[in-house]
PDB file of N, CA, C and O in Angstrom:
ATOM      1  N   UNK L   1     114.126  77.588  94.688  1.00  0.00           N
ATOM      2  CA  UNK L   1     114.008  78.685  94.545  1.00  0.00           C
ATOM      3  C   UNK L   1     114.538  79.586  95.230  1.00  0.00           C
ATOM      4  O   UNK L   1     114.514  79.584  96.698  1.00  0.00           O
ATOM      5  N   UNK L   2     114.942  80.528  94.891  1.00  0.00           N
ATOM      6  CA  UNK L   2     115.839  81.980  95.240  1.00  0.00           C
ATOM      7  C   UNK L   2     114.972  82.791  97.184  1.00  0.00           C
ATOM      8  O   UNK L   2     115.346  82.970  97.687  1.00  0.00           O
ATOM      9  N   UNK L   3     113.526  82.775  95.967  1.00  0.00           N
ATOM     10  CA  UNK L   3     113.423  83.364  97.009  1.00  0.00           C
ATOM     11  C   UNK L   3     112.896  82.800  98.666  1.00  0.00           C
ATOM     12  O   UNK L   3     112.962  82.993  99.816  1.00  0.00           O
ATOM     13  N   UNK L   4     112.250  81.254  98.084  1.00  0.00           N
ATOM     14  CA  UNK L   4     111.981  80.095  99.348  1.00  0.00           C
ATOM     15  C   UNK L   4     113.275  80.504 100.371  1.00  0.00           C
ATOM     16  O   UNK L   4     113.110  80.404 101.362  1.00  0.00           O
ATOM     17  N   UNK L   5     114.437  80.107  99.806  1.00  0.00           N
ATOM     18  CA  UNK L   5     115.537  80.294 100.333  1.00  0.00           C
ATOM     19  C   UNK L   5     115.772  81.476 100.963  1.00  0.00           C
ATOM     20  O   UNK L   5     116.397  81.058 102.238  1.00  0.00           O
ATOM     21  N   UNK L   6     115.690  82.364 100.461  1.00  0.00           N
ATOM     22  CA  UNK L   6     115.648  83.704 101.242  1.00  0.00           C
ATOM     23  C   UNK L   6     115.216  83.517 102.524  1.00  0.00           C
ATOM     24  O   UNK L   6     115.218  84.050 103.496  1.00  0.00           O
ATOM     25  N   UNK L   7     113.767  83.670 102.278  1.00  0.00           N
ATOM     26  CA  UNK L   7     112.608  83.504 103.311  1.00  0.00           C
ATOM     27  C   UNK L   7     112.672  82.731 104.399  1.00  0.00           C
ATOM     28  O   UNK L   7     112.389  82.779 105.473  1.00  0.00           O
ATOM     29  N   UNK L   8     113.466  81.333 103.836  1.00  0.00           N
ATOM     30  CA  UNK L   8     113.871  80.592 105.091  1.00  0.00           C
ATOM     31  C   UNK L   8     115.077  80.896 106.089  1.00  0.00           C
ATOM     32  O   UNK L   8     114.465  80.687 106.813  1.00  0.00           O
ATOM     33  N   UNK L   9     115.989  81.160 105.248  1.00  0.00           N
ATOM     34  CA  UNK L   9     117.162  81.414 106.067  1.00  0.00           C
ATOM     35  C   UNK L   9     116.569  82.812 107.018  1.00  0.00           C
ATOM     36  O   UNK L   9     116.759  82.805 108.354  1.00  0.00           O
ATOM     37  N   UNK L  10     115.914  84.187 106.755  1.00  0.00           N
ATOM     38  CA  UNK L  10     115.883  84.823 107.631  1.00  0.00           C
ATOM     39  C   UNK L  10     114.447  84.165 108.229  1.00  0.00           C
ATOM     40  O   UNK L  10     114.765  84.494 109.784  1.00  0.00           O
ATOM     41  N   UNK L  11     113.477  83.212 108.258  1.00  0.00           N
ATOM     42  CA  UNK L  11     112.829  82.596 109.313  1.00  0.00           C
ATOM     43  C   UNK L  11     113.539  81.991 110.090  1.00  0.00           C
ATOM     44  O   UNK L  11     113.433  81.884 111.415  1.00  0.00           O
ATOM     45  N   UNK L  12     114.996  81.581 110.299  1.00  0.00           N
ATOM     46  CA  UNK L  12     115.279  80.409 110.766  1.00  0.00           C
ATOM     47  C   UNK L  12     116.427  81.422 111.591  1.00  0.00           C
ATOM     48  O   UNK L  12     116.112  81.565 113.364  1.00  0.00           O
ATOM     49  N   UNK L  13     116.803  82.835 111.515  1.00  0.00           N
ATOM     50  CA  UNK L  13     117.856  84.226 111.976  1.00  0.00           C
ATOM     51  C   UNK L  13     116.366  84.822 113.336  1.00  0.00           C
ATOM     52  O   UNK L  13     116.837  84.533 114.421  1.00  0.00           O
ATOM     53  N   UNK L  14     115.674  84.838 112.673  1.00  0.00           N
ATOM     54  CA  UNK L  14     114.126  85.145 113.332  1.00  0.00           C
ATOM     55  C   UNK L  14     113.980  84.933 114.439  1.00  0.00           C
ATOM     56  O   UNK L  14     113.177  85.147 115.566  1.00  0.00           O
ATOM     57  N   UNK L  15     113.588  83.052 113.969  1.00  0.00           N
ATOM     58  CA  UNK L  15     113.114  82.345 115.288  1.00  0.00           C
ATOM     59  C   UNK L  15     114.407  82.762 116.556  1.00  0.00           C
ATOM     60  O   UNK L  15     113.703  82.699 117.976  1.00  0.00           O
ATOM     61  N   UNK L  16     115.060  82.351 116.119  1.00  0.00           N
ATOM     62  CA  UNK L  16     116.135  82.723 117.629  1.00  0.00           C
ATOM     63  C   UNK L  16     116.382  84.548 118.279  1.00  0.00           C
ATOM     64  O   UNK L  16     116.713  84.445 119.476  1.00  0.00           O
ATOM     65  N   UNK L  17     115.291  85.929 117.375  1.00  0.00           N
ATOM     66  CA  UNK L  17     115.101  86.548 117.838  1.00  0.00           C
ATOM     67  C   UNK L  17     114.073  86.702 118.630  1.00  0.00           C
ATOM     68  O   UNK L  17     113.415  85.757 119.437  1.00  0.00           O
ATOM     69  N   UNK L  18     113.899  87.791 118.744  1.00  0.00           N
ATOM     70  CA  UNK L  18     112.793  88.691 119.594  1.00  0.00           C
ATOM     71  C   UNK L  18     111.828  88.640 119.142  1.00  0.00           C
ATOM     72  O   UNK L  18     110.064  89.729 119.579  1.00  0.00           O
ATOM     73  N   UNK L  19     111.791  89.895 118.495  1.00  0.00           N
ATOM     74  CA  UNK L  19     111.377  90.385 117.268  1.00  0.00           C
ATOM     75  C   UNK L  19     109.892  89.515 116.541  1.00  0.00           C
ATOM     76  O   UNK L  19     109.636  89.107 115.842  1.00  0.00           O
ATOM     77  N   UNK L  20     108.664  89.799 117.277  1.00  0.00           N
ATOM     78  CA  UNK L  20     107.306  89.141 116.242  1.00  0.00           C
ATOM     79  C   UNK L  20     106.769  89.315 115.477  1.00  0.00           C
ATOM     80  O   UNK L  20     106.120  88.391 114.934  1.00  0.00           O
ATOM     81  N   UNK L  21     107.056  90.456 115.259  1.00  0.00           N
ATOM     82  CA  UNK L  21     106.090  91.264 113.559  1.00  0.00           C
ATOM     83  C   UNK L  21     107.262  90.718 112.948  1.00  0.00           C
ATOM     84  O   UNK L  21     106.291  90.210 112.022  1.00  0.00           O
ATOM     85  N   UNK L  22     108.877  90.319 112.781  1.00  0.00           N
ATOM     86  CA  UNK L  22     109.275  89.813 112.521  1.00  0.00           C
ATOM     87  C   UNK L  22     109.282  88.502 111.632  1.00  0.00           C
ATOM     88  O   UNK L  22     109.120  87.901 110.611  1.00  0.00           O
ATOM     89  N   UNK L  23     109.273  87.264 112.757  1.00  0.00           N
ATOM     90  CA  UNK L  23     108.755  86.682 112.905  1.00  0.00           C
ATOM     91  C   UNK L  23     107.402  86.099 112.514  1.00  0.00           C
ATOM     92  O   UNK L  23     107.715  85.211 111.045  1.00  0.00           O
ATOM     93  N   UNK L  24     106.578  86.720 112.457  1.00  0.00           N
ATOM     94  CA  UNK L  24     105.155  85.983 112.292  1.00  0.00           C
ATOM     95  C   UNK L  24     105.571  87.041 110.074  1.00  0.00           C
ATOM     96  O   UNK L  24     104.776  86.399 108.734  1.00  0.00           O
ATOM     97  N   UNK L  25     106.460  87.708 109.898  1.00  0.00           N
ATOM     98  CA  UNK L  25     105.970  88.062 108.551  1.00  0.00           C
ATOM     99  C   UNK L  25     107.135  87.355 107.719  1.00  0.00           C
ATOM    100  O   UNK L  25     106.755  86.836 106.752  1.00  0.00           O
ATOM    101  N   UNK L  26     107.823  86.260 108.160  1.00  0.00           N
ATOM    102  CA  UNK L  26     108.542  85.601 107.947  1.00  0.00           C
ATOM    103  C   UNK L  26     107.780  84.431 107.578  1.00  0.00           C
ATOM    104  O   UNK L  26     107.756  83.616 105.874  1.00  0.00           O
ATOM    105  N   UNK L  27     107.005  83.909 108.277  1.00  0.00           N
ATOM    106  CA  UNK L  27     105.904  82.658 108.098  1.00  0.00           C
ATOM    107  C   UNK L  27     105.298  82.960 106.976  1.00  0.00           C
ATOM    108  O   UNK L  27     104.375  82.480 106.305  1.00  0.00           O
ATOM    109  N   UNK L  28     104.148  84.181 107.095  1.00  0.00           N
ATOM    110  CA  UNK L  28     103.730  84.696 105.898  1.00  0.00           C
ATOM    111  C   UNK L  28     103.833  84.778 104.827  1.00  0.00           C
ATOM    112  O   UNK L  28     103.934  84.386 103.796  1.00  0.00           O
ATOM    113  N   UNK L  29     105.659  84.798 104.570  1.00  0.00           N
ATOM    114  CA  UNK L  29     106.195  84.965 103.540  1.00  0.00           C
ATOM    115  C   UNK L  29     106.332  83.895 102.841  1.00  0.00           C
ATOM    116  O   UNK L  29     106.073  84.200 101.766  1.00  0.00           O
ATOM    117  N   UNK L  30     106.781  83.170 103.703  1.00  0.00           N
ATOM    118  CA  UNK L  30     106.923  81.453 102.957  1.00  0.00           C
ATOM    119  C   UNK L  30     105.424  81.019 102.391  1.00  0.00           C
ATOM    120  O   UNK L  30     105.375  80.356 100.875  1.00  0.00           O
ATOM    121  N   UNK L  31     104.722  80.928 103.772  1.00  0.00           N
ATOM    122  CA  UNK L  31     103.137  80.167 103.150  1.00  0.00           C
ATOM    123  C   UNK L  31     102.460  81.661 101.305  1.00  0.00           C
ATOM    124  O   UNK L  31     102.059  80.680 101.089  1.00  0.00           O
ATOM    125  N   UNK L  32     102.469  82.705 100.833  1.00  0.00           N
ATOM    126  CA  UNK L  32     103.001  83.224 100.184  1.00  0.00           C
ATOM    127  C   UNK L  32     103.172  82.772  98.679  1.00  0.00           C
ATOM    128  O   UNK L  32     102.635  82.558  98.083  1.00  0.00           O
ATOM    129  N   UNK L  33     104.409  82.189  99.063  1.00  0.00           N
ATOM    130  CA  UNK L  33     105.441  81.149  97.974  1.00  0.00           C
ATOM    131  C   UNK L  33     104.650  80.349  97.970  1.00  0.00           C
ATOM    132  O   UNK L  33     104.215  79.872  96.517  1.00  0.00           O
ATOM    133  N   UNK L  34     104.310  79.334  98.738  1.00  0.00           N
ATOM    134  CA  UNK L  34     103.812  78.167  99.040  1.00  0.00           C
ATOM    135  C   UNK L  34     102.082  78.658  98.324  1.00  0.00           C
ATOM    136  O   UNK L  34     102.238  77.024  97.204  1.00  0.00           O
ATOM    137  N   UNK L  35     101.429  79.314  98.583  1.00  0.00           N
ATOM    138  CA  UNK L  35     100.100  79.497  97.127  1.00  0.00           C
ATOM    139  C   UNK L  35     100.980  79.645  96.459  1.00  0.00           C
ATOM    140  O   UNK L  35      99.842  79.243  95.097  1.00  0.00           O
ATOM    141  N   UNK L  36     101.845  80.430  95.737  1.00  0.00           N
ATOM    142  CA  UNK L  36     101.888  80.100  94.292  1.00  0.00           C
ATOM    143  C   UNK L  36     102.575  79.505  93.669  1.00  0.00           C
ATOM    144  O   UNK L  36     102.590  78.945  92.312  1.00  0.00           O
ATOM    145  N   UNK L  37     102.592  78.515  94.358  1.00  0.00           N
ATOM    146  CA  UNK L  37     103.398  77.019  93.694  1.00  0.00           C
ATOM    147  C   UNK L  37     102.081  76.521  93.491  1.00  0.00           C
ATOM    148  O   UNK L  37     102.312  75.305  93.477  1.00  0.00           O
ATOM    149  N   UNK L  38     100.912  76.812  94.061  1.00  0.00           N
ATOM    150  CA  UNK L  38      99.855  75.837  94.631  1.00  0.00           C
ATOM    151  C   UNK L  38      99.757  74.603  95.715  1.00  0.00           C
ATOM    152  O   UNK L  38      99.503  74.002  95.326  1.00  0.00           O
ATOM    153  N   UNK L  39     100.599  75.108  96.724  1.00  0.00           N
ATOM    154  CA  UNK L  39     101.209  73.829  97.535  1.00  0.00           C
ATOM    155  C   UNK L  39     100.601  74.818  98.864  1.00  0.00           C
ATOM    156  O   UNK L  39     100.989  74.771 100.110  1.00  0.00           O
ATOM    157  N   UNK L  40      99.232  74.128  98.385  1.00  0.00           N
ATOM    158  CA  UNK L  40      98.084  75.497  99.836  1.00  0.00           C
ATOM    159  C   UNK L  40      98.441  74.309 100.903  1.00  0.00           C
ATOM    160  O   UNK L  40      98.119  75.027 102.094  1.00  0.00           O
ATOM    161  N   UNK L  41      98.651  73.730 101.720  1.00  0.00           N
ATOM    162  CA  UNK L  41      98.144  72.671 102.817  1.00  0.00           C
ATOM    163  C   UNK L  41      99.700  73.149 103.724  1.00  0.00           C
ATOM    164  O   UNK L  41      99.353  73.305 104.331  1.00  0.00           O
ATOM    165  N   UNK L  42     101.042  72.853 102.518  1.00  0.00           N
ATOM    166  CA  UNK L  42     101.866  73.589 103.577  1.00  0.00           C
ATOM    167  C   UNK L  42     101.930  75.346 104.041  1.00  0.00           C
ATOM    168  O   UNK L  42     101.984  75.583 104.447  1.00  0.00           O
ATOM    169  N   UNK L  43     100.894  75.955 102.527  1.00  0.00           N
ATOM    170  CA  UNK L  43     101.251  76.939 103.443  1.00  0.00           C
ATOM    171  C   UNK L  43      99.921  77.081 104.213  1.00  0.00           C
ATOM    172  O   UNK L  43     100.736  78.386 105.098  1.00  0.00           O
ATOM    173  N   UNK L  44      99.109  76.900 104.404  1.00  0.00           N
ATOM    174  CA  UNK L  44      98.458  77.061 105.587  1.00  0.00           C
ATOM    175  C   UNK L  44      99.401  76.636 106.561  1.00  0.00           C
ATOM    176  O   UNK L  44      98.865  77.209 107.600  1.00  0.00           O
ATOM    177  N   UNK L  45      99.779  75.387 106.555  1.00  0.00           N
ATOM    178  CA  UNK L  45     100.697  75.170 107.640  1.00  0.00           C
ATOM    179  C   UNK L  45     101.426  76.468 108.587  1.00  0.00           C
ATOM    180  O   UNK L  45     101.808  76.732 109.476  1.00  0.00           O
ATOM    181  N   UNK L  46     102.482  77.128 107.586  1.00  0.00           N
ATOM    182  CA  UNK L  46     102.915  78.695 107.916  1.00  0.00           C
ATOM    183  C   UNK L  46     102.364  79.953 108.254  1.00  0.00           C
ATOM    184  O   UNK L  46     102.791  80.702 109.190  1.00  0.00           O
ATOM    185  N   UNK L  47     100.876  79.940 107.876  1.00  0.00           N
ATOM    186  CA  UNK L  47      99.614  80.528 107.654  1.00  0.00           C
ATOM    187  C   UNK L  47      99.419  80.321 109.762  1.00  0.00           C
ATOM    188  O   UNK L  47      99.149  80.916 110.397  1.00  0.00           O
ATOM    189  N   UNK L  48      99.406  79.315 109.946  1.00  0.00           N
ATOM    190  CA  UNK L  48      98.812  78.784 111.294  1.00  0.00           C
ATOM    191  C   UNK L  48     100.373  79.291 112.176  1.00  0.00           C
ATOM    192  O   UNK L  48      99.869  79.718 113.571  1.00  0.00           O
ATOM    193  N   UNK L  49     101.349  79.124 111.662  1.00  0.00           N
ATOM    194  CA  UNK L  49     102.682  79.585 112.655  1.00  0.00           C
ATOM    195  C   UNK L  49     102.164  81.071 112.879  1.00  0.00           C
ATOM    196  O   UNK L  49     102.648  81.474 113.996  1.00  0.00           O
ATOM    197  N   UNK L  50     102.026  81.623 111.534  1.00  0.00           N
ATOM    198  CA  UNK L  50     101.996  82.954 111.765  1.00  0.00           C
ATOM    199  C   UNK L  50     100.964  84.223 112.666  1.00  0.00           C
ATOM    200  O   UNK L  50     101.101  84.827 113.618  1.00  0.00           O
ATOM    201  N   UNK L  51      99.879  83.523 112.515  1.00  0.00           N
ATOM    202  CA  UNK L  51      98.620  83.081 113.019  1.00  0.00           C
ATOM    203  C   UNK L  51      99.201  83.162 114.639  1.00  0.00           C
ATOM    204  O   UNK L  51      98.465  83.771 115.086  1.00  0.00           O
ATOM    205  N   UNK L  52      99.798  82.511 115.119  1.00  0.00           N
ATOM    206  CA  UNK L  52     100.108  81.561 116.564  1.00  0.00           C
ATOM    207  C   UNK L  52     101.087  83.013 117.151  1.00  0.00           C
ATOM    208  O   UNK L  52     101.029  82.749 118.440  1.00  0.00           O
ATOM    209  N   UNK L  53     101.877  83.171 116.574  1.00  0.00           N
ATOM    210  CA  UNK L  53     102.741  84.541 117.162  1.00  0.00           C
ATOM    211  C   UNK L  53     102.148  85.606 117.169  1.00  0.00           C
ATOM    212  O   UNK L  53     101.291  86.215 117.209  1.00  0.00           O
ATOM    213  N   UNK L  54     102.379  86.121 118.658  1.00  0.00           N
ATOM    214  CA  UNK L  54     101.433  86.560 119.020  1.00  0.00           C
ATOM    215  C   UNK L  54     102.043  88.178 118.231  1.00  0.00           C
ATOM    216  O   UNK L  54     103.094  89.081 117.522  1.00  0.00           O
ATOM    217  N   UNK L  55     100.592  88.913 118.196  1.00  0.00           N
ATOM    218  CA  UNK L  55     100.515  90.549 117.227  1.00  0.00           C
ATOM    219  C   UNK L  55     100.804  91.505 118.358  1.00  0.00           C
ATOM    220  O   UNK L  55      99.602  91.922 118.363  1.00  0.00           O
ATOM    221  N   UNK L  56     101.669  91.950 118.037  1.00  0.00           N
ATOM    222  CA  UNK L  56     101.580  92.915 119.203  1.00  0.00           C
ATOM    223  C   UNK L  56     101.816  94.606 118.276  1.00  0.00           C
ATOM    224  O   UNK L  56     102.314  95.295 117.496  1.00  0.00           O
ATOM    225  N   UNK L  57     100.161  94.666 117.513  1.00  0.00           N
ATOM    226  CA  UNK L  57      99.617  96.045 116.488  1.00  0.00           C
ATOM    227  C   UNK L  57     100.100  95.721 115.726  1.00  0.00           C
ATOM    228  O   UNK L  57     100.929  96.717 114.479  1.00  0.00           O
ATOM    229  N   UNK L  58     100.548  94.743 114.418  1.00  0.00           N
ATOM    230  CA  UNK L  58     100.935  94.015 113.461  1.00  0.00           C
ATOM    231  C   UNK L  58      99.506  93.756 112.711  1.00  0.00           C
ATOM    232  O   UNK L  58      99.136  93.231 112.439  1.00  0.00           O
ATOM    233  N   UNK L  59      97.762  94.823 113.190  1.00  0.00           N
ATOM    234  CA  UNK L  59      96.958  94.502 112.560  1.00  0.00           C
ATOM    235  C   UNK L  59      96.909  94.137 110.708  1.00  0.00           C
ATOM    236  O   UNK L  59      96.338  93.006 110.531  1.00  0.00           O
ATOM    237  N   UNK L  60      97.789  94.962 109.831  1.00  0.00           N
ATOM    238  CA  UNK L  60      98.156  94.834 108.553  1.00  0.00           C
ATOM    239  C   UNK L  60      97.972  93.219 108.207  1.00  0.00           C
ATOM    240  O   UNK L  60      97.538  92.229 107.692  1.00  0.00           O
ATOM    241  N   UNK L  61      99.637  92.529 109.194  1.00  0.00           N
ATOM    242  CA  UNK L  61      99.488  91.108 108.200  1.00  0.00           C
ATOM    243  C   UNK L  61      98.968  90.060 109.831  1.00  0.00           C
ATOM    244  O   UNK L  61      98.341  89.085 108.574  1.00  0.00           O
ATOM    245  N   UNK L  62      98.115  90.383 109.909  1.00  0.00           N
ATOM    246  CA  UNK L  62      97.473  89.566 110.818  1.00  0.00           C
ATOM    247  C   UNK L  62      96.215  89.540 109.975  1.00  0.00           C
ATOM    248  O   UNK L  62      95.338  88.374 109.526  1.00  0.00           O
ATOM    249  N   UNK L  63      95.755  90.610 109.284  1.00  0.00           N
ATOM    250  CA  UNK L  63      94.548  90.854 108.554  1.00  0.00           C
ATOM    251  C   UNK L  63      94.886  90.213 106.816  1.00  0.00           C
ATOM    252  O   UNK L  63      94.229  88.517 107.211  1.00  0.00           O
ATOM    253  N   UNK L  64      96.156  89.629 106.968  1.00  0.00           N
ATOM    254  CA  UNK L  64      96.469  89.135 105.293  1.00  0.00           C
ATOM    255  C   UNK L  64      96.763  88.104 105.424  1.00  0.00           C
ATOM    256  O   UNK L  64      96.492  87.031 104.631  1.00  0.00           O
ATOM    257  N   UNK L  65      97.073  87.608 106.575  1.00  0.00           N
ATOM    258  CA  UNK L  65      97.104  85.911 107.096  1.00  0.00           C
ATOM    259  C   UNK L  65      96.333  85.448 106.874  1.00  0.00           C
ATOM    260  O   UNK L  65      95.460  84.368 106.067  1.00  0.00           O
ATOM    261  N   UNK L  66      95.290  85.886 107.488  1.00  0.00           N
ATOM    262  CA  UNK L  66      93.330  85.620 107.568  1.00  0.00           C
ATOM    263  C   UNK L  66      93.219  85.419 106.202  1.00  0.00           C
ATOM    264  O   UNK L  66      92.359  84.460 106.132  1.00  0.00           O
ATOM    265  N   UNK L  67      93.005  86.559 105.636  1.00  0.00           N
ATOM    266  CA  UNK L  67      93.031  86.323 103.552  1.00  0.00           C
ATOM    267  C   UNK L  67      93.440  85.302 103.237  1.00  0.00           C
ATOM    268  O   UNK L  67      92.124  84.694 102.785  1.00  0.00           O
ATOM    269  N   UNK L  68      94.638  85.480 103.451  1.00  0.00           N
ATOM    270  CA  UNK L  68      95.033  84.244 102.003  1.00  0.00           C
ATOM    271  C   UNK L  68      94.719  82.963 103.078  1.00  0.00           C
ATOM    272  O   UNK L  68      94.746  81.639 102.465  1.00  0.00           O
ATOM    273  N   UNK L  69      94.868  82.709 104.562  1.00  0.00           N
ATOM    274  CA  UNK L  69      94.228  81.642 104.650  1.00  0.00           C
ATOM    275  C   UNK L  69      93.696  80.789 104.366  1.00  0.00           C
ATOM    276  O   UNK L  69      92.615  79.483 104.096  1.00  0.00           O
ATOM    277  N   UNK L  70      91.945  81.881 104.469  1.00  0.00           N
ATOM    278  CA  UNK L  70      90.893  81.610 103.605  1.00  0.00           C
ATOM    279  C   UNK L  70      90.943  81.658 101.747  1.00  0.00           C
ATOM    280  O   UNK L  70      90.162  80.300 102.161  1.00  0.00           O
ATOM    281  N   UNK L  71      92.331  81.873 101.586  1.00  0.00           N
ATOM    282  CA  UNK L  71      91.780  81.471 100.479  1.00  0.00           C
ATOM    283  C   UNK L  71      91.979  80.092 100.168  1.00  0.00           C
ATOM    284  O   UNK L  71      91.850  79.083  99.165  1.00  0.00           O
ATOM    285  N   UNK L  72      94.069  79.366 100.963  1.00  0.00           N
ATOM    286  CA  UNK L  72      94.094  78.425 101.334  1.00  0.00           C
ATOM    287  C   UNK L  72      92.793  77.363 101.162  1.00  0.00           C
ATOM    288  O   UNK L  72      92.869  76.589 100.562  1.00  0.00           O
ATOM    289  N   UNK L  73      92.095  77.533 102.122  1.00  0.00           N
ATOM    290  CA  UNK L  73      90.962  76.725 102.891  1.00  0.00           C
ATOM    291  C   UNK L  73      89.999  76.705 101.549  1.00  0.00           C
ATOM    292  O   UNK L  73      89.389  75.636 101.215  1.00  0.00           O
ATOM    293  N   UNK L  74      89.283  77.576 100.702  1.00  0.00           N
ATOM    294  CA  UNK L  74      88.681  77.783  99.994  1.00  0.00           C
ATOM    295  C   UNK L  74      89.029  76.725  98.383  1.00  0.00           C
ATOM    296  O   UNK L  74      88.061  75.651  98.385  1.00  0.00           O
ATOM    297  N   UNK L  75      90.520  76.872  98.385  1.00  0.00           N
ATOM    298  CA  UNK L  75      91.222  76.268  96.902  1.00  0.00           C
ATOM    299  C   UNK L  75      90.981  74.646  97.370  1.00  0.00           C
ATOM    300  O   UNK L  75      90.258  73.651  96.628  1.00  0.00           O
ATOM    301  N   UNK L  76      91.335  74.236  98.929  1.00  0.00           N
ATOM    302  CA  UNK L  76      90.701  73.074  99.167  1.00  0.00           C
ATOM    303  C   UNK L  76      89.476  72.597  99.477  1.00  0.00           C
ATOM    304  O   UNK L  76      89.552  71.494 100.057  1.00  0.00           O
ATOM    305  N   UNK L  77      89.168  73.577  99.217  1.00  0.00           N
ATOM    306  CA  UNK L  77      87.038  72.915  99.618  1.00  0.00           C
ATOM    307  C   UNK L  77      87.044  72.631 100.768  1.00  0.00           C
ATOM    308  O   UNK L  77      85.973  72.345 100.697  1.00  0.00           O
ATOM    309  N   UNK L  78      87.437  73.740 101.615  1.00  0.00           N
ATOM    310  CA  UNK L  78      87.508  73.464 103.435  1.00  0.00           C
ATOM    311  C   UNK L  78      86.685  75.084 103.624  1.00  0.00           C
ATOM    312  O   UNK L  78      86.982  75.814 104.125  1.00  0.00           O
ATOM    313  N   UNK L  79      85.249  74.738 103.219  1.00  0.00           N
ATOM    314  CA  UNK L  79      84.350  76.215 103.261  1.00  0.00           C
ATOM    315  C   UNK L  79      83.976  76.720 104.417  1.00  0.00           C
ATOM    316  O   UNK L  79      84.211  77.703 104.911  1.00  0.00           O
ATOM    317  N   UNK L  80      83.894  75.529 105.503  1.00  0.00           N
ATOM    318  CA  UNK L  80      83.903  75.338 106.783  1.00  0.00           C
ATOM    319  C   UNK L  80      85.058  76.611 107.256  1.00  0.00           C
ATOM    320  O   UNK L  80      84.885  77.805 108.056  1.00  0.00           O
ATOM    321  N   UNK L  81      86.478  76.073 107.319  1.00  0.00           N
ATOM    322  CA  UNK L  81      87.272  76.567 107.820  1.00  0.00           C
ATOM    323  C   UNK L  81      87.446  78.054 107.126  1.00  0.00           C
ATOM    324  O   UNK L  81      88.012  79.284 107.942  1.00  0.00           O
ATOM    325  N   UNK L  82      87.296  78.501 105.741  1.00  0.00           N
ATOM    326  CA  UNK L  82      87.809  79.516 105.136  1.00  0.00           C
ATOM    327  C   UNK L  82      86.623  80.544 105.678  1.00  0.00           C
ATOM    328  O   UNK L  82      86.616  81.695 106.022  1.00  0.00           O
ATOM    329  N   UNK L  83      85.338  80.476 106.188  1.00  0.00           N
ATOM    330  CA  UNK L  83      84.794  81.392 106.491  1.00  0.00           C
ATOM    331  C   UNK L  83      84.640  81.549 107.654  1.00  0.00           C
ATOM    332  O   UNK L  83      84.494  82.602 108.426  1.00  0.00           O
ATOM    333  N   UNK L  84      85.869  81.170 108.747  1.00  0.00           N
ATOM    334  CA  UNK L  84      86.176  81.643 109.837  1.00  0.00           C
ATOM    335  C   UNK L  84      87.499  82.165 109.725  1.00  0.00           C
ATOM    336  O   UNK L  84      87.353  83.264 110.236  1.00  0.00           O
ATOM    337  N   UNK L  85      87.937  82.312 108.534  1.00  0.00           N
ATOM    338  CA  UNK L  85      89.122  83.047 108.092  1.00  0.00           C
ATOM    339  C   UNK L  85      88.927  84.565 107.504  1.00  0.00           C
ATOM    340  O   UNK L  85      89.330  85.298 107.475  1.00  0.00           O
TER     341      UNK L  85
END
């Protein structure tokens, strides 16, 4: 899929840089694609990475990552984790 290739390339480049907001955005974008593909466990891995990056004033992405994480957890039946997010 071309979107996945684009975002994976962006992630690779952003890992070398220092802009945390762009790095977490790349993780979120890849997770969103995995959600659409119904690959929820892979999505959770990328969402965990997005949330592990220090958020410097990027409240919207932080909120969206938690929300998408809760969705993936719910679909997988992990309701305790979903309620955390």
